Short mmCIF file of C-alpha atoms and ligand atoms in Angstrom, two decimals:
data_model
loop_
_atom_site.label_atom_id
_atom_site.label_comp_id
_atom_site.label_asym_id
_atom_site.label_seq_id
_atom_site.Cartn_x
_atom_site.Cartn_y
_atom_site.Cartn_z
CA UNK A 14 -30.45 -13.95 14.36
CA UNK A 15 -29.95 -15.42 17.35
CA UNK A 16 -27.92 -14.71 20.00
CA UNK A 17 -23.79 -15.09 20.15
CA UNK A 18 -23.63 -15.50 23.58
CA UNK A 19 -23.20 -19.20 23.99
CA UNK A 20 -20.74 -19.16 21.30
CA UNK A 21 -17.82 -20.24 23.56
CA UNK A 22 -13.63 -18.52 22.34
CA UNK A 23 -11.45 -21.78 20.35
CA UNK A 24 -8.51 -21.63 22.55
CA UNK A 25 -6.55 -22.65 19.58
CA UNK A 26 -4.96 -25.61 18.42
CA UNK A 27 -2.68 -27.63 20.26
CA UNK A 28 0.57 -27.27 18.02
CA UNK A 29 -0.42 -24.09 16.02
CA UNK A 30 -0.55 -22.43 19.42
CA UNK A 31 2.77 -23.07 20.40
CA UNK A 32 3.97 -21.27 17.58
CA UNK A 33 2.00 -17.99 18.91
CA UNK A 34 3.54 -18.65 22.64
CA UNK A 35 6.87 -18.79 20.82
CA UNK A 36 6.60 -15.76 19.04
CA UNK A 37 5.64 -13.70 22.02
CA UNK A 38 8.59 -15.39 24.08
CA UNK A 39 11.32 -12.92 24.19
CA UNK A 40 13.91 -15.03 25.64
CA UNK A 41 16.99 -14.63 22.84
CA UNK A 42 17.73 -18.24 23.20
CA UNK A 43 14.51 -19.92 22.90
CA UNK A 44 14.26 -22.90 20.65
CA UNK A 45 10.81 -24.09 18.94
CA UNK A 46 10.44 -27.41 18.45
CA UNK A 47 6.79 -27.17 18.82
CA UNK A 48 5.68 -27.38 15.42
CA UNK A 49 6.63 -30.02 12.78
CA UNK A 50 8.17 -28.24 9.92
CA UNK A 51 12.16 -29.13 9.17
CA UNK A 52 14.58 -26.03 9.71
CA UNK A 53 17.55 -25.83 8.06
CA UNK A 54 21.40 -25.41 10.26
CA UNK A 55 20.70 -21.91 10.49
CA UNK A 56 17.10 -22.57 11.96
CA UNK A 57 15.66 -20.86 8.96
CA UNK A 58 12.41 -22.80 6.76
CA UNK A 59 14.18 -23.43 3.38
CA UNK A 60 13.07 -23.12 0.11
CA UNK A 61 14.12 -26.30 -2.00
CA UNK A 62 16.28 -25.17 -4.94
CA UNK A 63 14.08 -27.00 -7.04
CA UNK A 64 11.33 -25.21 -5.63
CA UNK A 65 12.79 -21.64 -6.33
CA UNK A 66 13.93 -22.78 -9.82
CA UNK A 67 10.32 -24.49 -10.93
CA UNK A 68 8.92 -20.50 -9.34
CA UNK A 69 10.87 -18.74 -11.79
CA UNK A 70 9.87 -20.59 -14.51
CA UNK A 71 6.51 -20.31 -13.91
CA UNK A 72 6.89 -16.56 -13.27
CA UNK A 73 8.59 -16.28 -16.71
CA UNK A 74 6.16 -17.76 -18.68
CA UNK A 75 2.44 -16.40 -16.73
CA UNK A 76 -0.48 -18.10 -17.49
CA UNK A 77 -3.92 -17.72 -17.25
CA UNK A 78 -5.66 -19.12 -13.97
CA UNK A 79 -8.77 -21.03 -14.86
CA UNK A 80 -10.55 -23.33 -12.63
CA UNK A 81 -9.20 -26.96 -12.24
CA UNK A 82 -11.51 -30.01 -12.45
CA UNK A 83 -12.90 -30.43 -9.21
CA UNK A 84 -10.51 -33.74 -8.62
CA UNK A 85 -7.65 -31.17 -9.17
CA UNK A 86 -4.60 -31.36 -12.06
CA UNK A 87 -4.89 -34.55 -14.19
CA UNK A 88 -1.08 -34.56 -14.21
CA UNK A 89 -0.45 -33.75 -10.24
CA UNK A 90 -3.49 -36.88 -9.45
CA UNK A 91 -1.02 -39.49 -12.16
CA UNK A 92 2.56 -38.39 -10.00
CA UNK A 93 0.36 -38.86 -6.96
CA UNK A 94 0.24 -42.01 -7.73
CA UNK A 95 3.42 -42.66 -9.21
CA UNK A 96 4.77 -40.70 -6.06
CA UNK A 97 2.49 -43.26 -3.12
CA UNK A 98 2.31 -46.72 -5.16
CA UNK A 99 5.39 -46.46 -6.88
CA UNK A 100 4.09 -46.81 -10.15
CA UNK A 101 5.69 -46.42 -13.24
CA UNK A 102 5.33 -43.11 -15.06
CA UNK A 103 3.28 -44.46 -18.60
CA UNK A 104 0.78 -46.73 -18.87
CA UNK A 105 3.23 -48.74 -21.10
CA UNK A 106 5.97 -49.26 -18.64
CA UNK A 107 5.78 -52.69 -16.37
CA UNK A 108 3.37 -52.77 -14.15
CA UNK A 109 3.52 -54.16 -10.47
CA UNK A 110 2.14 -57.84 -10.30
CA UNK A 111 -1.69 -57.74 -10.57
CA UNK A 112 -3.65 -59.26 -7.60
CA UNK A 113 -5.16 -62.53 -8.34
CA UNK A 114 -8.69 -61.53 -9.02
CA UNK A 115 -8.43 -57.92 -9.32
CA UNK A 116 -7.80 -55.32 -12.16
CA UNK A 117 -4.28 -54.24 -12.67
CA UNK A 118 -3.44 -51.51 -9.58
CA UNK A 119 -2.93 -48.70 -11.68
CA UNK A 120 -7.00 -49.31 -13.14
CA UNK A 121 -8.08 -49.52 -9.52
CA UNK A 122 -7.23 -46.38 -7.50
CA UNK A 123 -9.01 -43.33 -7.04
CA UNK A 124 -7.18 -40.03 -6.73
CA UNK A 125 -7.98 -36.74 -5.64
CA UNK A 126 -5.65 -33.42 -5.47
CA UNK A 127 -6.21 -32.38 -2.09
CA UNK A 128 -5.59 -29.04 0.33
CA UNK A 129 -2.20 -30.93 1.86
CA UNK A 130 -2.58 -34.10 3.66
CA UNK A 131 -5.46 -32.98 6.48
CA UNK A 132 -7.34 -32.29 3.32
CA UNK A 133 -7.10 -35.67 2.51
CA UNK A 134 -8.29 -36.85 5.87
CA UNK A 135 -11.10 -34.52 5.92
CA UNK A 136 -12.32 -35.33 2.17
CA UNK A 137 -11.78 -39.23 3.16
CA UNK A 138 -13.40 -38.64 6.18
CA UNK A 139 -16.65 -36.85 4.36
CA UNK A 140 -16.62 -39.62 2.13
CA UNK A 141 -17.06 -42.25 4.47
CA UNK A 142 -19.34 -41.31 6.48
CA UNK A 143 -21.73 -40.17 3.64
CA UNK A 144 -21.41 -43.15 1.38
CA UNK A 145 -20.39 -45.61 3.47
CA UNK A 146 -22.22 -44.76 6.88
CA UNK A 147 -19.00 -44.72 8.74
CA UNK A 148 -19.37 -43.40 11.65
CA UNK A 149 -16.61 -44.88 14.29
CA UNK A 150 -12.59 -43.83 13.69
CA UNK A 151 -9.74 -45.61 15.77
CA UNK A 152 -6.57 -43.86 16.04
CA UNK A 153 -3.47 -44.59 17.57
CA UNK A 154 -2.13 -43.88 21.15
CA UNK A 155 -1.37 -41.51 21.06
CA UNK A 156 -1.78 -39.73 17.61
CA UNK A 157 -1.68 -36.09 15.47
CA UNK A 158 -4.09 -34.26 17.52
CA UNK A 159 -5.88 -32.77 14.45
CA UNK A 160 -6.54 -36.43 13.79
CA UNK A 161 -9.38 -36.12 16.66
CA UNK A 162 -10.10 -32.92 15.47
CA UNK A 163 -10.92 -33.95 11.89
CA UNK A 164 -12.45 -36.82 12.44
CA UNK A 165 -15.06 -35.34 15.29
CA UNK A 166 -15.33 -32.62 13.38
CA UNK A 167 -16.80 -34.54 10.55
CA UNK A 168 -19.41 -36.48 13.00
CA UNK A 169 -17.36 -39.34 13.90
CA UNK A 170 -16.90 -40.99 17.38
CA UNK A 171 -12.86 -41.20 18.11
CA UNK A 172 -11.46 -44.40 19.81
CA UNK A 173 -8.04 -45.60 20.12
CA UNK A 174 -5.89 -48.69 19.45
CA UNK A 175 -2.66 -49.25 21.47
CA UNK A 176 -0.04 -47.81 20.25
CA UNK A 177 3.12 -46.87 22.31
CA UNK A 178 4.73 -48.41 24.39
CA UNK A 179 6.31 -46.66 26.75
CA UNK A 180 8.13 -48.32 29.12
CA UNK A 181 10.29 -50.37 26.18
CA UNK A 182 10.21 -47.66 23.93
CA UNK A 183 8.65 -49.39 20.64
CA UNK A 184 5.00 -50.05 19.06
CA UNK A 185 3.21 -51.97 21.30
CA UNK A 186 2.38 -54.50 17.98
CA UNK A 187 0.42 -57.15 19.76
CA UNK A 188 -1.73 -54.74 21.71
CA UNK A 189 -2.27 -53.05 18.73
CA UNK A 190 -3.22 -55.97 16.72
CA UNK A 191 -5.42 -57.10 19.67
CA UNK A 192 -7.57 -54.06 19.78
CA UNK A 193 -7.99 -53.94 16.07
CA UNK A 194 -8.96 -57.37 16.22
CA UNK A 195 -12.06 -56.15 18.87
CA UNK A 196 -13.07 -53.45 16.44
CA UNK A 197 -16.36 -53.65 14.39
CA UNK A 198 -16.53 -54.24 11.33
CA UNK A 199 -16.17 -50.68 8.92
CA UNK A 200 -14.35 -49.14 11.38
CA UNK A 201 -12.36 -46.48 10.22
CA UNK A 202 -8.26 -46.79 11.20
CA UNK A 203 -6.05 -44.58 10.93
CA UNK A 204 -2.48 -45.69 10.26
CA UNK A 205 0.85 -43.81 10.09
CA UNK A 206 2.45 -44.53 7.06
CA UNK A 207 6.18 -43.91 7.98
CA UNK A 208 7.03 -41.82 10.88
CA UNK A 209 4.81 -42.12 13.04
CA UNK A 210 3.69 -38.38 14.70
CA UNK A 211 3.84 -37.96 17.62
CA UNK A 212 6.05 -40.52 18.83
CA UNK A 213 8.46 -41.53 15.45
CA UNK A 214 8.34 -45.31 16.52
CA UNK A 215 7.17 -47.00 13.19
CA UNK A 216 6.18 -50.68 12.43
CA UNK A 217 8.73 -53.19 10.96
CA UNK A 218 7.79 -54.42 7.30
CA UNK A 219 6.60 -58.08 9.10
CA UNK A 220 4.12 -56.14 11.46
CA UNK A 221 2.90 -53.87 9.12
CA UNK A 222 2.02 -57.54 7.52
CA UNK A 223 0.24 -58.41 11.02
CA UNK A 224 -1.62 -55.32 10.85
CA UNK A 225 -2.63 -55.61 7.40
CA UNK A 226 -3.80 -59.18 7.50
CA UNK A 227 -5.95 -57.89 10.82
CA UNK A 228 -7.64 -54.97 8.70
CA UNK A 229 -8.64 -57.43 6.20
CA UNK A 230 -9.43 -60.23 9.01
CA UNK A 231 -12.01 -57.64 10.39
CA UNK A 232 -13.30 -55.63 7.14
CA UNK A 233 -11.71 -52.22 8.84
CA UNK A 234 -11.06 -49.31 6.77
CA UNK A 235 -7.53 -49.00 6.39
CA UNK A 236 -6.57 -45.14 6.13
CA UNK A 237 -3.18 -44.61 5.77
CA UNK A 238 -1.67 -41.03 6.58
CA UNK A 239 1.65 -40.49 4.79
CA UNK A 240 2.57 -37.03 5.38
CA UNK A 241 6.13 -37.46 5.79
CA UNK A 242 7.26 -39.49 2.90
CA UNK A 243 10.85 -39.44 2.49
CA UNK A 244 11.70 -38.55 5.97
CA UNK A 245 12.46 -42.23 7.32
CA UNK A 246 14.64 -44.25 4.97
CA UNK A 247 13.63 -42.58 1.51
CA UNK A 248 10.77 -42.24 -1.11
CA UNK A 249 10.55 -45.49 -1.75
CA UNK A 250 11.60 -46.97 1.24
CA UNK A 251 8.87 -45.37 3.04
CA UNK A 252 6.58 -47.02 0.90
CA UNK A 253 6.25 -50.13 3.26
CA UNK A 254 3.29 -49.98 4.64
CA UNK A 255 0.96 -49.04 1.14
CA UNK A 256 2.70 -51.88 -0.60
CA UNK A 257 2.09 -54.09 2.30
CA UNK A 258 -1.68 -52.71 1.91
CA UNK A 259 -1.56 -53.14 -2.17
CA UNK A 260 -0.35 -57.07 -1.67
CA UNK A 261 -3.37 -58.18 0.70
CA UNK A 262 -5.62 -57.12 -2.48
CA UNK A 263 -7.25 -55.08 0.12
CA UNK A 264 -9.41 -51.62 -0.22
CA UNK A 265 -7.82 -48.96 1.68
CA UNK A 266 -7.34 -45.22 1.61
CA UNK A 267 -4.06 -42.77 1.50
CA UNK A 268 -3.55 -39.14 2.18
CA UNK A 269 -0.25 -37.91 1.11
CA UNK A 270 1.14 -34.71 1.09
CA UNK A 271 3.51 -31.99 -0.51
CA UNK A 272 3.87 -29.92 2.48
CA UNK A 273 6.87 -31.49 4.02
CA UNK A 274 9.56 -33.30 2.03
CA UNK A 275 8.73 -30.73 -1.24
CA UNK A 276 8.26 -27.71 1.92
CA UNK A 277 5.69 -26.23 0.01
CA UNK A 278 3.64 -26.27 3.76
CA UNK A 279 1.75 -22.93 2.63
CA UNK A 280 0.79 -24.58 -0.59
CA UNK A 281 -1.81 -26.87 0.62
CA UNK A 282 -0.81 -29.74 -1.61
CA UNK A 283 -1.35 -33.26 -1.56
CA UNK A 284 -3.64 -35.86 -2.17
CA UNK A 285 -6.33 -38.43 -1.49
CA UNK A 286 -6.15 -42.17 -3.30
CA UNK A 287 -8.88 -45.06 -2.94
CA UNK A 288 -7.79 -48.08 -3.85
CA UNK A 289 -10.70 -49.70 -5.09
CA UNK A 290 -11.67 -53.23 -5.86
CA UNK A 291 -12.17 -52.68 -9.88
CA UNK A 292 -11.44 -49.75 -12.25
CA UNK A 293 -15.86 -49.32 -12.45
CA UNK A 294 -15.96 -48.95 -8.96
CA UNK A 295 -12.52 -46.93 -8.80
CA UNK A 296 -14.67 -44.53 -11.37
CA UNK A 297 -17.59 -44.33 -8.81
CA UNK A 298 -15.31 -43.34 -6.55
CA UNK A 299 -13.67 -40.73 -8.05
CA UNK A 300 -17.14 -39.20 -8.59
CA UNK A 301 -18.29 -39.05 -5.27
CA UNK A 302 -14.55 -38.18 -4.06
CA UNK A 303 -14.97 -34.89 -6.51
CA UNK A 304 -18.54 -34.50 -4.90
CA UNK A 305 -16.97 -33.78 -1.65
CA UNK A 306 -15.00 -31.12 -2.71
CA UNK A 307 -17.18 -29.27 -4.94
CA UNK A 308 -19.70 -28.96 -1.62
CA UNK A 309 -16.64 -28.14 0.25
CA UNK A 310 -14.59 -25.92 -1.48
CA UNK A 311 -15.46 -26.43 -5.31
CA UNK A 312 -12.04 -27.26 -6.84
CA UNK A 313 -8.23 -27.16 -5.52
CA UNK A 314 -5.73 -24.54 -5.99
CA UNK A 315 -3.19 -24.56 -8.75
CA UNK A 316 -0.09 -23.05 -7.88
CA UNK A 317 1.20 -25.94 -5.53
CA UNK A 318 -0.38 -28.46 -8.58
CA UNK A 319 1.92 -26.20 -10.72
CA UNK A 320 5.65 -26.13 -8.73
CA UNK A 321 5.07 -30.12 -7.68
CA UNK A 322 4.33 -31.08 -11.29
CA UNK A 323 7.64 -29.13 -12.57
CA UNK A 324 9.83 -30.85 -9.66
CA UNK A 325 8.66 -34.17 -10.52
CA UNK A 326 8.79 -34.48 -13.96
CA UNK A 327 11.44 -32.35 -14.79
CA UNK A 328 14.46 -34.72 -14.15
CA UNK A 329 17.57 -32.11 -12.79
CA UNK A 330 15.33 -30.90 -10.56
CA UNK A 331 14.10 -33.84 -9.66
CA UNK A 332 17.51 -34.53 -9.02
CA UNK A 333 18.00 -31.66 -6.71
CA UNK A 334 14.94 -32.08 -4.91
CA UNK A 335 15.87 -35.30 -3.95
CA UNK A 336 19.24 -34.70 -3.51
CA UNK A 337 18.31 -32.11 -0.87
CA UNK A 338 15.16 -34.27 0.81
CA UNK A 339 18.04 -37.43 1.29
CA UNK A 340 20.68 -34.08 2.77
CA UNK A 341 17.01 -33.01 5.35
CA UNK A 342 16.65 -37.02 6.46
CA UNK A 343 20.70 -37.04 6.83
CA UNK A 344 20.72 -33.98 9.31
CA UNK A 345 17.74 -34.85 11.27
CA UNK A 346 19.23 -38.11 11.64
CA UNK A 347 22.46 -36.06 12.81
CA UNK A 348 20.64 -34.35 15.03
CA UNK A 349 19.09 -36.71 16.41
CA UNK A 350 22.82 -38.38 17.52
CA UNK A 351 23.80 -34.70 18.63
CA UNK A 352 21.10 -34.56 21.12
CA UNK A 353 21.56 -38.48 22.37
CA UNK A 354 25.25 -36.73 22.73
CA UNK A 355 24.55 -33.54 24.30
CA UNK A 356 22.15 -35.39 26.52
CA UNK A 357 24.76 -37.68 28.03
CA UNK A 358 27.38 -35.35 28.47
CA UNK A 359 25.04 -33.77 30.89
CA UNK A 360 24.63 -36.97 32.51
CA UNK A 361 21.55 -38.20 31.10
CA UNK A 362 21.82 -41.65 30.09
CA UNK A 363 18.69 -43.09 29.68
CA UNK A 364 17.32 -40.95 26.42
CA UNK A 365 19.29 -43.18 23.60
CA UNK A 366 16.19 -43.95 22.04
CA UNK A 367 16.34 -40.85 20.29
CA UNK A 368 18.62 -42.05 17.73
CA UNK A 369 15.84 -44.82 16.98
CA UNK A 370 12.86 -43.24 16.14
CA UNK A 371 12.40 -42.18 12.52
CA UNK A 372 11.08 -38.85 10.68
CA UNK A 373 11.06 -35.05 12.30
CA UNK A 374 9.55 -35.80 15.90
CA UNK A 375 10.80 -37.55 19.11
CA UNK A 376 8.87 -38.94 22.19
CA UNK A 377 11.30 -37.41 24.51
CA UNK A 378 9.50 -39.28 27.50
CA UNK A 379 8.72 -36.32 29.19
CA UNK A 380 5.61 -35.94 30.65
CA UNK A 381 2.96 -32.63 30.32
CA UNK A 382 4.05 -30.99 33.46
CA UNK A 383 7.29 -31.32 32.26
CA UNK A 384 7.13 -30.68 29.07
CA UNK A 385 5.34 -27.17 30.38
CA UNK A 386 8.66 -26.60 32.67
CA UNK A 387 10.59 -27.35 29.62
CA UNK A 388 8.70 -24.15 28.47
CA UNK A 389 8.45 -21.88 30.75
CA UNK A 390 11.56 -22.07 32.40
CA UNK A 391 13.89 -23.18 30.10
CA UNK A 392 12.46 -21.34 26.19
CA UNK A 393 12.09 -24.90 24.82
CA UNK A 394 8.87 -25.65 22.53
CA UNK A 395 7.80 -28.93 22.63
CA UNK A 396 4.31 -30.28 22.64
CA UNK A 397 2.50 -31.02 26.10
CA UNK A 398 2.27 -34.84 24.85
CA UNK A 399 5.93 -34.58 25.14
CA UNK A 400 6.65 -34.58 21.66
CA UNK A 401 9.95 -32.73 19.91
CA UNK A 402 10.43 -31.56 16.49
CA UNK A 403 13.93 -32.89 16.43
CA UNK A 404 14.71 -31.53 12.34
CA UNK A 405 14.80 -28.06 14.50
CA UNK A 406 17.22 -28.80 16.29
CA UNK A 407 20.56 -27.61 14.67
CA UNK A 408 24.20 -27.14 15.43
CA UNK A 409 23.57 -24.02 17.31
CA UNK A 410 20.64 -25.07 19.81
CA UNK A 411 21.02 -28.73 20.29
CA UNK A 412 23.44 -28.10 23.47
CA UNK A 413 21.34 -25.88 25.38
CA UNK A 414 18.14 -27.96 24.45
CA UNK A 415 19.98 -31.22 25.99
CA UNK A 416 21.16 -28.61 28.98
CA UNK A 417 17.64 -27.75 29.04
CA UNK A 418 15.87 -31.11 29.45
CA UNK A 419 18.96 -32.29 31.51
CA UNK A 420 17.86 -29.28 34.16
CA UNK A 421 13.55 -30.55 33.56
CA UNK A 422 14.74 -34.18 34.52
CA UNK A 423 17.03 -33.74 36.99
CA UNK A 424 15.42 -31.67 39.20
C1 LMR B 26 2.60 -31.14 13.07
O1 LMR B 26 2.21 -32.23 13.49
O2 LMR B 26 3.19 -30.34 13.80
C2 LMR B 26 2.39 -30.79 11.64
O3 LMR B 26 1.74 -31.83 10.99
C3 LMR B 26 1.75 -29.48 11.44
C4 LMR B 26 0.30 -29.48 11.81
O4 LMR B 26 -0.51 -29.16 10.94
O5 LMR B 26 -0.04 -29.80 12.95
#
């Protein structure tokens, strides 16, 4: 055995950590918007109706727990799909347009039930760089930090493409385009789907066209992370960017997960799709994709499998889940105004953009020594990067948080 010594302590993760400072923080009015998980009005982590419901039945009618195929629930992978491509339930519905050239879309993708969306990035992620040789990931400025994490983790070198742009608050489109332009070829992107963590600035339908056309232009491997589905204009809405993807005829990959607009976080839920050029090689895929995860972990849980496949085919509470997903984007989108609000009345003018960006987090334009301020003198949990979890914010804390960061930048 050799020796432990050099074995140095993990000072913990980035955004996970904050969530341990919070705890130990004993100031009563501390606010944690570290995080990115939605709170309710009353600050508390719901449980969607639908959610609670779909429990119950289960409960009532136990059954046994054998192992799922190693590419998880048949069922879950098909509302996956329907779910991320938007396609129809049965195989006998209409279809979306075929590409010229290629097998209908529905023939075509690969999907995988996965342990929530960084699941998906790590069994993409494994899958590249051991069938493909990938070796090199871009991610935006900034990005997720578990992005880095994942992808190093798995062996690959992390670079970045432009991304922010700070001084005119928006995506910095033609820098981005630029540097994906100078990538080599089978470079691995990663791509926000809809909004865009950490900064909630997301690409209009024409660039995610410029983008697109530029993956394909330089044979990158479009990854698309869509973790927050639902939380910028609506399921399908949020769709943009895949369908934008799907229409250049393309092959590209999608993580998705459960863990925020269904809240089943604890779960681990979600999924991993290849869109492939051909339903033989989409079959390949799927074999090597359910290689991964029988050398990583064997085969997925089936609980989560079990509530998301109740909520989604069950149609009231379908209805109520998405009833109460639109009522989550409608308050954060409330809050979001509130703090813009709270922020001017204490003479801060200059944070409007808040109202603009899309999904649970805000670039609040603070910078790290800030942002630590923010913190330690004021009980308000943001992440050094300067990002906010703006769906906790509720009727109760967004005053003193706009006090708060009113007191950071004035001073
Ligand atoms: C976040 O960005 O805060 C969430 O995606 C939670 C996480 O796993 O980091």
């Amino acid at each position: 055995m050799p020796s432990f010594d050099d074995i140095e302590f993990y000072p913990g993760d980035p955004i996970f950590g904050l969530t341990d400072m919070f705890r130990a923080d004993q100031r009563p009015d501390k606010v944690n918007l570290g995080v990115g998980i939605y709170l309710d009005e009353l600050g508390r982590l719901p449980l969607p109706e639908a959610v609670r419901v779909a429990e119950q039945r289960l409960a009532e009618q136990p059954a046994p727990r054998g192992y799922l195929p190693m590419g998880g629930d048949p069922q879950l992978v098909q509302l996956v799909q329907q779910m991320v491509f938007g396609l129809p339930a049965t195989e006998d519905a209409a279809m979306p347009e075929p590409v010229e050239g290629l097998d209908p879309l529905h023939q075509r993708i690969a999907t995988v039930q996965t342990l929530g969306g960084s699941g998906a990035l790590k069994e993409g992620a494994d899958f590249l760089r051991a069938l493909l040789g990938a070796s090199t990931v871009a991610l935006s400025d900034p990005s997720w930090a578990n992005h880095a994490a994942i992808f190093g983790g798995a062996g690959y070198e992390v670079v970045s493409y432009r991304y922010h742009d700070a001084q005119n608050h928006r995506v910095d489109v033609d820098g981005m385009i630029e540097d994906l332009l100078a990538m080599a070829p089978g470079t691995v992107v990663v791509l926000h789907a809809c909004c865009h963590n950490p900064t909630g600035y997301d690409l209009s339908a024409d660039e995610w066209v410029r983008v697109a056309e530029a993956c394909a232009q330089r044979e990158l491997v479009p990854f698309l992370d869509m973790a927050y589905q639902g939380f910028s204009r609506g399921l399908d809405e949020d769709r943009v960017a895949v369908d934008t993807f799907v229409a250049t005829g393309q092959r590209f990959f999608v993580g998705n997960s459960f863990s925020k607009n269904i809240g089943l976080y604890g779960e681990r839920i979600g999924g991993l799709s290849v869109v492939c050029a051909s339903r033989d090689e989409a079959t390949r895929v799927h074999s090597q994709l359910c290689r991964v995860i029988r050398t990583n972990y064997s085969c997925p849980p089936s609980h989560g499998a079990q509530v998301v496949k109740l909520v989604l085919t069950d149609a009231e509470l379908r209805a109520s889940w998405e009833a109460e997903l639109e009522q989550m984007r409608l308050r954060i989108r409330r809050m979001r105004e509130a703090l813009d609000a709270g922020l001017r009345a204490e003479g801060v003018e200059t944070m409007g953009f808040v109202t603009e960006q899309a999904g649970m987090f805000s670039y609040c334009g603070l910078d790290m020594e800030q942002m630590q301020r923010l913190r330690s003198e004021q009980g308000v949990y943001g992440t050094d990067d300067g990002r906010l979890c703006v769906a906790g914010l509720n009727g109760d804390n967004v005053a003193k948080v706009a006090r708060s960061i009113a007191a950071i930048v004035t001073s």
